[in-house]
Every structure is written in C-alpha cells, then in structure tokens.
Tab-separated table of C-alpha atoms in Angstrom:
chain	number	residue	atom	x	y	z
S	1	MET	CA	9.169	-37.654	50.240
S	2	ARG	CA	7.643	-34.305	51.723
S	3	LYS	CA	8.356	-32.713	48.165
S	4	LEU	CA	6.373	-35.158	46.360
S	5	GLY	CA	3.374	-34.967	48.815
S	6	PHE	CA	3.327	-31.245	48.301
S	7	VAL	CA	3.343	-31.566	44.510
S	8	LEU	CA	0.510	-34.076	44.738
S	9	PHE	CA	-1.438	-31.659	47.013
S	10	VAL	CA	-1.043	-28.877	44.495
S	11	LEU	CA	-2.356	-31.059	41.643
S	12	ILE	CA	-5.332	-32.215	43.700
S	13	THR	CA	-6.152	-28.633	44.614
S	14	ALA	CA	-5.831	-27.593	41.079
S	15	VAL	CA	-8.282	-30.399	39.782
S	16	MET	CA	-10.494	-29.450	42.522
S	17	THR	CA	-10.699	-25.777	41.688
S	18	ALA	CA	-11.312	-26.671	38.096
S	19	GLN	CA	-14.048	-29.184	38.988
S	20	GLU	CA	-15.961	-26.444	41.040
S	21	GLU	CA	-16.758	-24.493	37.845
S	22	PRO	CA	-20.299	-25.422	36.878
S	23	LEU	CA	-20.799	-27.337	33.580
S	24	VAL	CA	-23.730	-26.073	31.180
S	25	SER	CA	-25.807	-28.286	28.948
S	26	ASN	CA	-28.544	-26.778	26.804
S	27	ILE	CA	-29.821	-26.325	23.418
S	28	PHE	CA	-30.610	-22.836	22.150
S	29	GLN	CA	-32.479	-22.384	18.820
S	30	ASP	CA	-32.940	-18.604	17.695
S	31	THR	CA	-32.986	-17.823	21.477
S	32	TYR	CA	-32.983	-14.183	22.633
S	33	ILE	CA	-29.698	-13.947	24.422
S	34	LEU	CA	-30.875	-12.541	27.587
S	35	ASP	CA	-33.216	-15.499	27.924
S	36	ALA	CA	-30.230	-17.888	27.215
S	37	LEU	CA	-28.150	-16.093	29.887
S	38	ALA	CA	-31.130	-16.534	32.360
S	39	ASP	CA	-31.375	-20.292	31.475
S	40	ILE	CA	-27.698	-20.740	32.385
S	41	SER	CA	-28.013	-18.620	35.428
S	42	ALA	CA	-31.055	-20.970	36.693
S	43	GLN	CA	-29.079	-24.046	35.718
S	44	THR	CA	-25.860	-23.180	37.423
S	45	GLY	CA	-27.294	-21.285	40.294
S	46	ILE	CA	-24.724	-18.369	39.574
S	47	PRO	CA	-26.302	-14.781	39.089
S	48	ILE	CA	-25.523	-13.262	35.379
S	49	ILE	CA	-26.440	-9.608	35.021
S	50	ALA	CA	-26.401	-8.042	31.760
S	51	ASP	CA	-26.292	-4.222	30.857
S	52	THR	CA	-28.744	-2.585	28.517
S	53	THR	CA	-26.475	-2.993	25.725
S	54	VAL	CA	-26.809	-6.712	25.366
S	55	THR	CA	-29.217	-7.834	22.851
S	56	GLY	CA	-29.558	-10.503	19.913
S	57	PHE	CA	-30.484	-13.985	19.294
S	58	ILE	CA	-28.083	-17.222	19.444
S	59	THR	CA	-28.358	-20.690	18.317
S	60	MET	CA	-25.936	-23.241	19.673
S	61	GLU	CA	-25.830	-26.494	21.510
S	62	LEU	CA	-23.810	-26.933	24.811
S	63	ASN	CA	-22.900	-30.298	26.327
S	64	GLU	CA	-21.273	-30.168	29.594
S	65	VAL	CA	-19.341	-27.105	28.921
S	66	PRO	CA	-17.478	-25.110	31.609
S	67	LEU	CA	-19.494	-21.979	32.617
S	68	GLU	CA	-16.857	-19.422	31.517
S	69	GLN	CA	-16.361	-21.120	28.037
S	70	ALA	CA	-20.194	-21.140	27.559
S	71	LEU	CA	-20.417	-17.634	28.278
S	72	LYS	CA	-17.567	-16.740	25.713
S	73	MET	CA	-19.308	-19.110	23.004
S	74	ILE	CA	-22.718	-17.098	23.568
S	75	LEU	CA	-21.357	-13.585	23.925
S	76	MET	CA	-18.575	-13.701	21.342
S	77	PRO	CA	-20.740	-13.476	18.331
S	78	GLY	CA	-22.170	-10.154	19.421
S	79	GLY	CA	-18.865	-8.745	20.760
S	80	TYR	CA	-19.750	-8.675	24.229
S	81	VAL	CA	-17.571	-9.520	27.248
S	82	PHE	CA	-18.083	-10.726	30.772
S	83	LYS	CA	-16.193	-10.117	34.095
S	84	LYS	CA	-16.516	-12.176	37.336
S	85	MET	CA	-17.364	-10.076	40.240
S	86	ASP	CA	-18.022	-11.102	43.811
S	87	GLY	CA	-20.783	-13.921	43.640
S	88	PHE	CA	-21.999	-13.079	40.112
S	89	TYR	CA	-20.817	-12.362	36.424
S	90	PHE	CA	-21.556	-9.073	34.734
S	91	VAL	CA	-22.044	-8.970	30.948
S	92	GLY	CA	-21.886	-5.962	28.646
S	93	SER	CA	-20.407	-4.139	25.635
S	94	PRO	CA	-16.742	-3.395	25.659
S	95	ASP	CA	-17.353	0.158	24.269
S	96	PRO	CA	-15.995	3.035	26.201
S	97	ALA	CA	-19.106	4.964	25.499
S	98	ASN	CA	-21.132	2.273	27.368
S	99	PRO	CA	-22.076	3.833	30.776
S	100	ALA	CA	-21.320	0.358	32.330
S	101	PHE	CA	-18.138	0.038	30.636
S	102	ARG	CA	-15.952	1.188	33.937
S	103	TYR	CA	-17.393	-2.031	35.721
S	104	LEU	CA	-15.911	-4.403	32.928
S	105	ALA	CA	-12.461	-2.767	32.323
S	106	VAL	CA	-9.125	-2.680	34.065
S	107	THR	CA	-6.244	-0.153	33.505
S	108	LYS	CA	-2.726	-1.397	32.880
S	109	THR	CA	0.421	0.618	31.759
S	110	TYR	CA	3.316	-0.378	29.883
S	111	LYS	CA	7.007	1.064	29.244
S	112	LEU	CA	8.078	0.513	25.771
S	113	LYS	CA	11.616	-0.666	25.606
S	114	TYR	CA	12.765	-0.494	21.917
S	115	ILE	CA	10.104	1.489	20.050
S	116	THR	CA	8.606	4.979	20.356
S	117	THR	CA	5.034	5.684	21.210
S	118	ALA	CA	4.877	7.046	17.608
S	119	ASP	CA	6.042	3.628	16.219
S	120	ALA	CA	3.376	2.000	18.650
S	121	GLN	CA	0.520	4.104	17.299
S	122	GLU	CA	1.577	3.330	13.770
S	123	LEU	CA	1.887	-0.461	14.311
S	124	LEU	CA	-0.657	-1.459	16.917
S	125	PRO	CA	-4.094	-2.578	15.272
S	126	ALA	CA	-6.684	0.036	14.888
S	127	VAL	CA	-9.253	-2.151	17.206
S	128	TYR	CA	-7.268	-0.785	20.234
S	129	LYS	CA	-7.342	2.834	19.338
S	130	SER	CA	-10.393	3.632	21.584
S	131	TYR	CA	-8.570	1.894	24.528
S	132	VAL	CA	-5.149	3.258	24.580
S	133	LYS	CA	-3.360	6.499	25.585
S	134	PHE	CA	0.248	7.323	24.530
S	135	ASN	CA	2.751	9.477	26.683
S	136	GLU	CA	5.300	10.579	24.500
S	137	LYS	CA	7.320	12.044	27.222
S	138	ASN	CA	7.924	8.870	29.245
S	139	ASN	CA	7.339	6.551	26.173
S	140	MET	CA	4.524	4.688	27.989
S	141	VAL	CA	1.264	3.116	26.768
S	142	THR	CA	-1.797	2.991	28.887
S	143	ILE	CA	-4.846	0.741	27.929
S	144	THR	CA	-8.173	0.688	29.774
S	145	ALA	CA	-10.095	-2.435	28.475
S	146	PRO	CA	-11.769	-5.718	29.630
S	147	GLU	CA	-9.198	-8.136	30.743
S	148	GLU	CA	-9.903	-10.466	27.585
S	149	ILE	CA	-8.874	-7.503	25.438
S	150	ILE	CA	-5.825	-6.466	27.467
S	151	GLN	CA	-4.586	-10.163	26.977
S	152	GLU	CA	-4.761	-9.740	23.193
S	153	PHE	CA	-3.123	-6.231	23.499
S	154	GLU	CA	-0.175	-7.631	25.383
S	155	GLU	CA	0.535	-10.312	22.905
S	156	ASP	CA	0.579	-7.857	19.832
S	157	LEU	CA	2.541	-5.401	21.844
S	158	LYS	CA	5.258	-8.207	22.616
S	159	LYS	CA	5.504	-8.746	18.527
S	160	ILE	CA	6.174	-4.932	17.891
S	161	ASP	CA	8.287	-4.051	21.032
S	162	ILE	CA	11.366	-5.684	19.680
S	163	PRO	CA	15.095	-4.426	19.277
S	164	ILE	CA	15.451	-2.530	16.169
S	165	PRO	CA	18.682	-3.451	14.356
S	166	GLN	CA	21.294	-0.676	13.936
S	167	VAL	CA	23.596	-0.141	10.953
S	168	LYS	CA	27.047	1.567	11.293
S	169	ILE	CA	27.742	3.522	8.223
S	170	SER	CA	31.311	4.453	7.394
S	171	VAL	CA	32.246	6.991	4.985
S	172	ILE	CA	35.471	7.911	3.049
S	173	VAL	CA	35.439	10.924	1.005
S	174	THR	CA	38.706	11.324	-1.033
S	175	GLU	CA	40.173	13.588	-3.964
S	176	VAL	CA	42.673	11.657	-5.905
S	177	SER	CA	44.855	13.150	-8.716
S	178	LYS	CA	43.354	11.978	-11.871
S	179	ASP	CA	46.969	10.922	-12.880
S	180	TYR	CA	47.082	8.531	-9.924
S	181	SER	CA	43.746	6.976	-9.901
S	182	ASN	CA	45.480	3.859	-11.383
S	183	GLU	CA	47.357	3.303	-8.231
S	184	LEU	CA	44.022	2.801	-6.338
S	185	GLY	CA	42.842	0.357	-8.991
S	186	LEU	CA	39.847	2.489	-10.023
S	187	ASN	CA	41.019	3.468	-13.236
S	188	SER	CA	37.671	2.539	-14.925
S	189	LEU	CA	35.085	3.226	-12.298
S	190	ASP	CA	32.099	3.858	-14.380
S	191	TYR	CA	29.573	2.052	-12.226
S	192	SER	CA	26.061	3.492	-12.070
S	193	PHE	CA	23.632	2.587	-9.804
S	194	GLY	CA	20.005	1.649	-10.423
S	195	SER	CA	17.022	1.856	-8.375
S	196	GLY	CA	16.288	-1.574	-6.888
S	197	GLN	CA	19.294	-3.178	-8.350
S	198	GLU	CA	20.171	-6.530	-6.766
S	199	PHE	CA	23.459	-7.400	-5.116
S	200	ASN	CA	26.181	-8.485	-7.401
S	201	GLU	CA	28.832	-11.009	-6.272
S	202	ASN	CA	31.221	-10.021	-8.783
S	203	TRP	CA	32.156	-6.396	-7.728
S	204	SER	CA	35.482	-6.465	-9.026
S	205	ALA	CA	34.374	-7.186	-12.572
S	206	THR	CA	31.555	-4.606	-12.100
S	207	LEU	CA	33.812	-1.895	-10.893
S	208	GLY	CA	36.300	-2.537	-13.539
S	209	LEU	CA	39.315	-2.724	-11.043
S	210	VAL	CA	42.772	-3.507	-12.023
S	211	THR	CA	43.900	-7.107	-11.259
S	212	GLY	CA	46.078	-7.634	-8.394
S	213	LEU	CA	45.461	-4.451	-6.649
S	214	ILE	CA	42.354	-3.954	-4.477
S	215	ASN	CA	39.205	-6.286	-4.715
S	216	VAL	CA	36.096	-4.621	-3.337
S	217	GLN	CA	34.748	-7.030	-0.997
S	218	THR	CA	33.541	-7.159	2.705
S	219	ASP	CA	36.645	-6.374	4.440
S	220	VAL	CA	38.074	-4.032	1.719
S	221	PHE	CA	37.259	-0.453	3.700
S	222	GLY	CA	40.244	-0.581	5.784
S	223	GLN	CA	42.509	-1.498	2.748
S	224	ILE	CA	41.036	1.352	0.757
S	225	LEU	CA	41.706	3.842	3.717
S	226	ALA	CA	45.378	2.550	4.090
S	227	GLN	CA	45.936	2.922	0.365
S	228	LEU	CA	44.497	6.414	0.342
S	229	LYS	CA	46.791	7.457	3.295
S	230	LEU	CA	49.997	6.175	1.518
S	231	LEU	CA	48.737	8.401	-1.479
S	232	GLU	CA	48.016	11.414	0.748
S	233	GLU	CA	51.615	11.136	2.068
S	234	ASP	CA	52.863	11.502	-1.424
S	235	GLN	CA	50.510	14.384	-2.039
S	236	LYS	CA	48.646	12.391	-4.737
S	237	ALA	CA	45.293	12.113	-2.886
S	238	LYS	CA	43.669	14.139	0.037
S	239	ILE	CA	41.204	12.393	2.316
S	240	THR	CA	38.502	15.082	3.214
S	241	ALA	CA	37.000	13.148	5.920
S	242	ASP	CA	36.515	9.608	7.098
S	243	PRO	CA	33.433	9.745	9.654
S	244	TRP	CA	30.994	7.060	10.661
S	245	ILE	CA	27.719	7.249	12.064
S	246	ILE	CA	25.240	4.567	13.699
S	247	VAL	CA	21.581	4.573	12.477
S	248	LYS	CA	18.481	2.475	13.319
S	249	SER	CA	17.020	0.502	10.541
S	250	GLY	CA	14.494	2.435	8.493
S	251	GLU	CA	15.695	5.907	9.775
S	252	LYS	CA	17.397	8.579	7.849
S	253	ALA	CA	20.841	10.115	8.709
S	254	SER	CA	22.611	12.999	7.008
S	255	LEU	CA	26.426	13.534	6.471
S	256	PHE	CA	27.933	16.886	5.626
S	257	LEU	CA	31.669	16.803	4.755
S	258	GLY	CA	32.985	19.924	3.746
S	259	GLU	CA	33.279	23.649	4.846
S	260	ARG	CA	31.084	26.853	4.995
S	261	GLN	CA	33.060	29.431	2.996
S	262	VAL	CA	32.810	33.279	3.463
S	263	VAL	CA	33.175	35.172	0.392
S	264	LEU	CA	32.864	38.757	-0.757
S	265	LEU	CA	30.821	39.422	-3.730
S	266	GLN	CA	30.857	42.666	-5.720
S	267	ALA	CA	29.046	43.327	-8.878
S	268	GLU	CA	29.853	46.501	-11.092
S	269	GLY	CA	28.173	49.643	-9.560
S	270	ALA	CA	26.853	47.648	-6.643
S	271	VAL	CA	27.779	47.350	-2.988
S	272	SER	CA	29.919	44.637	-1.935
S	273	ARG	CA	28.249	42.055	0.132
S	274	ILE	CA	29.444	38.949	2.053
S	275	GLU	CA	27.676	35.577	1.682
S	276	SER	CA	28.557	32.139	3.116
S	277	ILE	CA	28.489	29.082	0.729
S	278	ASP	CA	28.585	25.447	1.849
S	279	VAL	CA	30.946	23.449	-0.480
S	280	GLY	CA	31.877	19.603	-0.033
S	281	VAL	CA	30.001	16.492	0.041
S	282	SER	CA	26.262	15.933	1.903
S	283	ILE	CA	24.947	12.470	1.857
S	284	ASP	CA	21.412	11.462	3.073
S	285	ILE	CA	21.439	7.699	3.863
S	286	GLN	CA	18.593	5.201	4.802
S	287	PRO	CA	19.503	1.831	5.759
S	288	ARG	CA	17.062	-0.715	6.128
S	289	VAL	CA	17.958	-4.214	7.280
S	290	MET	CA	16.392	-7.129	5.448
S	291	ASP	CA	18.018	-10.066	7.461
S	292	LYS	CA	21.060	-10.835	9.459
S	293	GLU	CA	23.321	-10.720	6.242
S	294	GLU	CA	21.516	-8.329	3.804
S	295	LEU	CA	20.355	-4.536	3.786
S	296	GLU	CA	18.766	-2.156	1.586
S	297	LEU	CA	20.693	1.147	1.272
S	298	THR	CA	19.014	4.360	-0.043
S	299	LEU	CA	21.670	6.741	-0.766
S	300	SER	CA	21.260	10.505	-2.100
S	301	PRO	CA	24.684	12.188	-2.272
S	302	LYS	CA	25.315	15.703	-3.443
S	303	VAL	CA	28.794	17.065	-4.267
S	304	SER	CA	29.301	20.829	-4.583
S	305	HIS	CA	32.244	22.914	-5.270
S	306	PHE	CA	33.525	26.299	-6.690
S	307	ALA	CA	33.386	26.302	-10.511
S	308	GLY	CA	34.905	29.816	-10.987
S	309	GLU	CA	34.333	33.434	-10.490
S	310	LYS	CA	32.620	35.917	-12.850
S	311	LEU	CA	31.314	39.284	-12.442
S	312	GLY	CA	31.954	39.400	-8.904
S	313	THR	CA	30.082	36.150	-8.306
S	314	PHE	CA	30.983	32.657	-7.657
S	315	ALA	CA	29.508	29.767	-9.504
S	316	VAL	CA	28.854	26.381	-7.394
S	317	LYS	CA	28.732	23.389	-9.277
S	318	GLN	CA	26.732	20.539	-7.873
S	319	ASN	CA	26.539	16.739	-8.790
S	320	GLU	CA	23.523	14.802	-7.279
S	321	LEU	CA	22.693	11.313	-7.225
S	322	SER	CA	19.889	9.114	-5.838
S	323	THR	CA	19.825	5.279	-5.636
S	324	THR	CA	18.594	2.251	-3.670
S	325	LEU	CA	20.443	-0.884	-3.611
S	326	PHE	CA	21.047	-4.221	-1.818
S	327	LEU	CA	24.100	-4.854	0.033
S	328	LYS	CA	25.527	-7.829	1.805
S	329	ASN	CA	26.568	-6.965	5.488
S	330	GLY	CA	29.816	-5.306	5.502
S	331	GLN	CA	29.826	-4.508	1.670
S	332	THR	CA	31.471	-1.503	0.423
S	333	VAL	CA	29.846	0.925	-2.137
S	334	VAL	CA	31.910	3.173	-4.269
S	335	ILE	CA	30.552	6.308	-5.975
S	336	SER	CA	32.529	8.236	-8.405
S	337	GLY	CA	32.272	10.186	-11.547
S	338	ALA	CA	32.840	13.773	-10.417
S	339	THR	CA	35.939	15.656	-11.494
S	340	ILE	CA	36.998	18.792	-9.802
S	341	GLU	CA	39.013	21.344	-11.685
S	342	ASP	CA	41.503	23.374	-9.636
S	343	ASN	CA	42.947	26.485	-11.616
S	344	ALA	CA	45.783	28.171	-9.855
S	345	GLN	CA	47.656	31.373	-10.683
S	346	THR	CA	50.816	32.275	-9.163
S	347	SER	CA	52.654	35.658	-9.724
S	348	SER	CA	56.631	36.107	-9.334
S	349	GLY	CA	59.077	38.899	-9.929
S	350	VAL	CA	61.301	41.590	-8.578
S	351	PRO	CA	59.465	43.609	-5.908
S	352	ILE	CA	58.199	47.019	-7.013
S	353	LEU	CA	59.775	46.678	-10.589
S	354	ASN	CA	57.257	44.031	-11.331
S	355	LYS	CA	54.298	46.467	-10.701
S	356	ILE	CA	55.323	49.131	-13.033
S	357	PRO	CA	53.563	49.209	-16.260
S	358	LEU	CA	55.219	48.347	-19.548
S	359	ILE	CA	58.552	46.998	-17.986
S	360	ARG	CA	56.785	44.694	-15.422
S	361	TYR	CA	56.701	41.910	-17.763
S	362	LEU	CA	60.766	42.230	-17.856
S	363	PHE	CA	60.956	41.752	-14.218
S	364	GLY	CA	58.152	39.404	-13.412
S	365	GLY	CA	55.778	36.611	-14.699
S	366	THR	CA	52.581	34.808	-14.033
S	367	MET	CA	52.225	31.016	-14.000
S	368	LYS	CA	48.901	29.078	-14.429
S	369	LYS	CA	48.585	25.520	-13.230
S	370	ASP	CA	45.435	23.513	-14.032
S	371	SER	CA	44.930	20.171	-12.539
S	372	GLN	CA	42.174	17.612	-12.402
S	373	LYS	CA	40.988	15.499	-9.293
S	374	GLU	CA	38.765	12.585	-9.289
S	375	LEU	CA	36.247	12.420	-6.247
S	376	TYR	CA	35.719	9.094	-4.790
S	377	ILE	CA	33.039	8.417	-1.886
S	378	PHE	CA	33.466	4.902	-0.156
S	379	ILE	CA	30.469	3.736	1.972
S	380	LYS	CA	30.453	0.730	4.081
S	381	ALA	CA	27.329	-0.619	5.942
S	382	GLU	CA	27.730	-2.925	8.785
S	383	ILE	CA	24.852	-4.396	10.848
S	384	GLN	CA	25.248	-4.102	14.304
S	385	GLY	CA	25.208	-7.380	16.609
S	386	SER	CA	24.821	-9.320	13.609
S	387	GLU	CA	27.355	-12.002	14.736
C-alpha cells in the first residue's frame, strides 16, 4: 500500500511540474522576432533575453503551447537556440564565433568504444565540425555546443560507434608435383576470377574437381590441409605455409609467405656484389562484411620465384593477380595457375679422377633432373562472432 502511494505521489508531482510551465497563445504575422519574444515574455511573466545576433521575422499562430515548445517553434527557422538560466531564458546563435556562445554551450567528452577518432571524423555529419575536437591519443571526442545540438550529436554517435566485424583469413600455400595434382582433385583448376563476380553455389563444377574426392565447400579447408599433409609425407607436395590472420572489416592486411635469399652476383669484369631477394607468395587482402553470411573479398596475390641464372645475375619470375569477389561465410577460395620449374644438376664420380681433363668423363658423370610443381593458394574467410 505504501508503494502505491509513492507511485501516485510521483505521478502527481510530475503532472504539477509539467503544468507549472506557462502556456503561450498568440498570433504573429510578419512580426519582428524580438517583438514576438517580448510579447511572449509579457504574457508568461518570464524574462527572455536575446543576444545581438538574433534577427528576422516570423509568421505563426500559437494556441496554448508550452513556453519552451513555443520558443523552439519561433527560433528554429532562424537556427537560433535558447538556454534556461536562473529565472530567465537566454536566446542566441549557436555559432562558436558568437561572443555570447559560451553562455549557450556546455562541454561533454566521450570515449569511443569501437571506432577510432579518424573514423569518427569521417563518419560524423559536417554540421558538428565547428563544435568537436578529437584526441587521437586517448581515442576521445569532446563537443562544446548547446544542449539541443549535443543531444542530436549523441544519437548520431551511437549510430556509428558500433562493433566492427572481424574476419579470420586462413591461408594454405602449397607446391604440388604436377604429376600428383589429380590426387587433390585439382586436375583441371582453370578458374579465373573476375572483378565483382557473384557467388556461385556450384563450386565443384566451376573448379572442375574430380568426382568423389574433395568438394570445395564451407568446411573444406581442413580436408584440404589433411590431404596435403598426406601428400607431403610421400614427398609429393610441400606445404610452404598455413598461417591465419584476423582483420577488421574494410581494412587491408598483407601476408608474405616465403624467404629472403642472399645471393652473390658477379658480372664479367665487374666486382661481385651481394643482394637480398624476396621470393615466395605475398598476398594483400581486404575483407568487407556485407551481412552475417556474406562478405566481399579483394585479393591481390603475387608469386615470385627464381627463374634461372644468366651472366652472373638471377632472374626472378613474378605472377600477379587482382580480383574482387563475393563469398559465403567460411567459403574457400582457390588460386592456381602458377607452375614452378626446378632444374637440378648432380655430379658424381671417382674423387680426383673425375676432375682430370679428357679422362674425367670416364670416371664421372652429370645427371640433370627437371621437375614441375603446381602452386596452389587456398584462402578461407570466416566472419568472427557471426553465430
């Protein structure tokens, strides 16, 4: 019973407080705004003071409108605001260049949770530009403005300071002997990506996979890795790397899977020099989450390897590709088409005798072995926290 009485008391108090605000009834026809404010002040008995920036004419009819609502209706067309002070209302322009701005404005600070100050500057409407300051070090935003503008700012800030989806990118880079590519089910991988290509449900048909082996689908990544490890044990494949990285939606990430080799270069009649050369696979990746189950993936892989030596220099062959495509969450992308040729030369024979001119061919020999490997890059994209 006491609880009910308390609720009734609060409701009655709230109603009485609302009723305490004076009501305004008046008709203005091309009336100078300062004269209109003076009439309202005389009717309500509450002083209304305007700064020197307030000017213009208004036309409207007010019928028992609460005072503060009437002030909004009168001031809004001219972009003016008001602030309730001790016993009076102060009216003015919300321009920071206005000498009276400090009497109209308040200052509030916000700590950004999910986005950076750079993101906030880009996303917030330009109307707030003269009111806000950004602290990049502490990832904070400070606004100095009238309360009415701050309320709108808070609503807009809530809309942009939201969690940014993250995407886990898993990569397998493998070299498979061309003779054993069929064991992976990748014998006819001639799929070429096109910019803006839409997702294709029938991946096995698109990729030309061998029936009964591997179907490239949502959960295929682990199957591919297991199959490759079996081939690696039989020395039919080599897994160069299988890293993963987590990237924010819309941001770029770079992966380099290879090594930096130091080579000695010597040209005829020139001094030898040492150079370092990066060989391997580098991939620039930019995922963008479209919804919970679909994402856009921009890929720019570059494959480089030694192509041979000539006149004391090394030739490095590069293959580059740039594409944008749409994937379902957890989908695996396959990039292929780069063939690496290995040319090995092995010398054998009787020590010392195989070095003597003329007769060395009787006591030794040289065996050349050429092999080809197909380079495959498997990329899987998973939206984190989508379940």
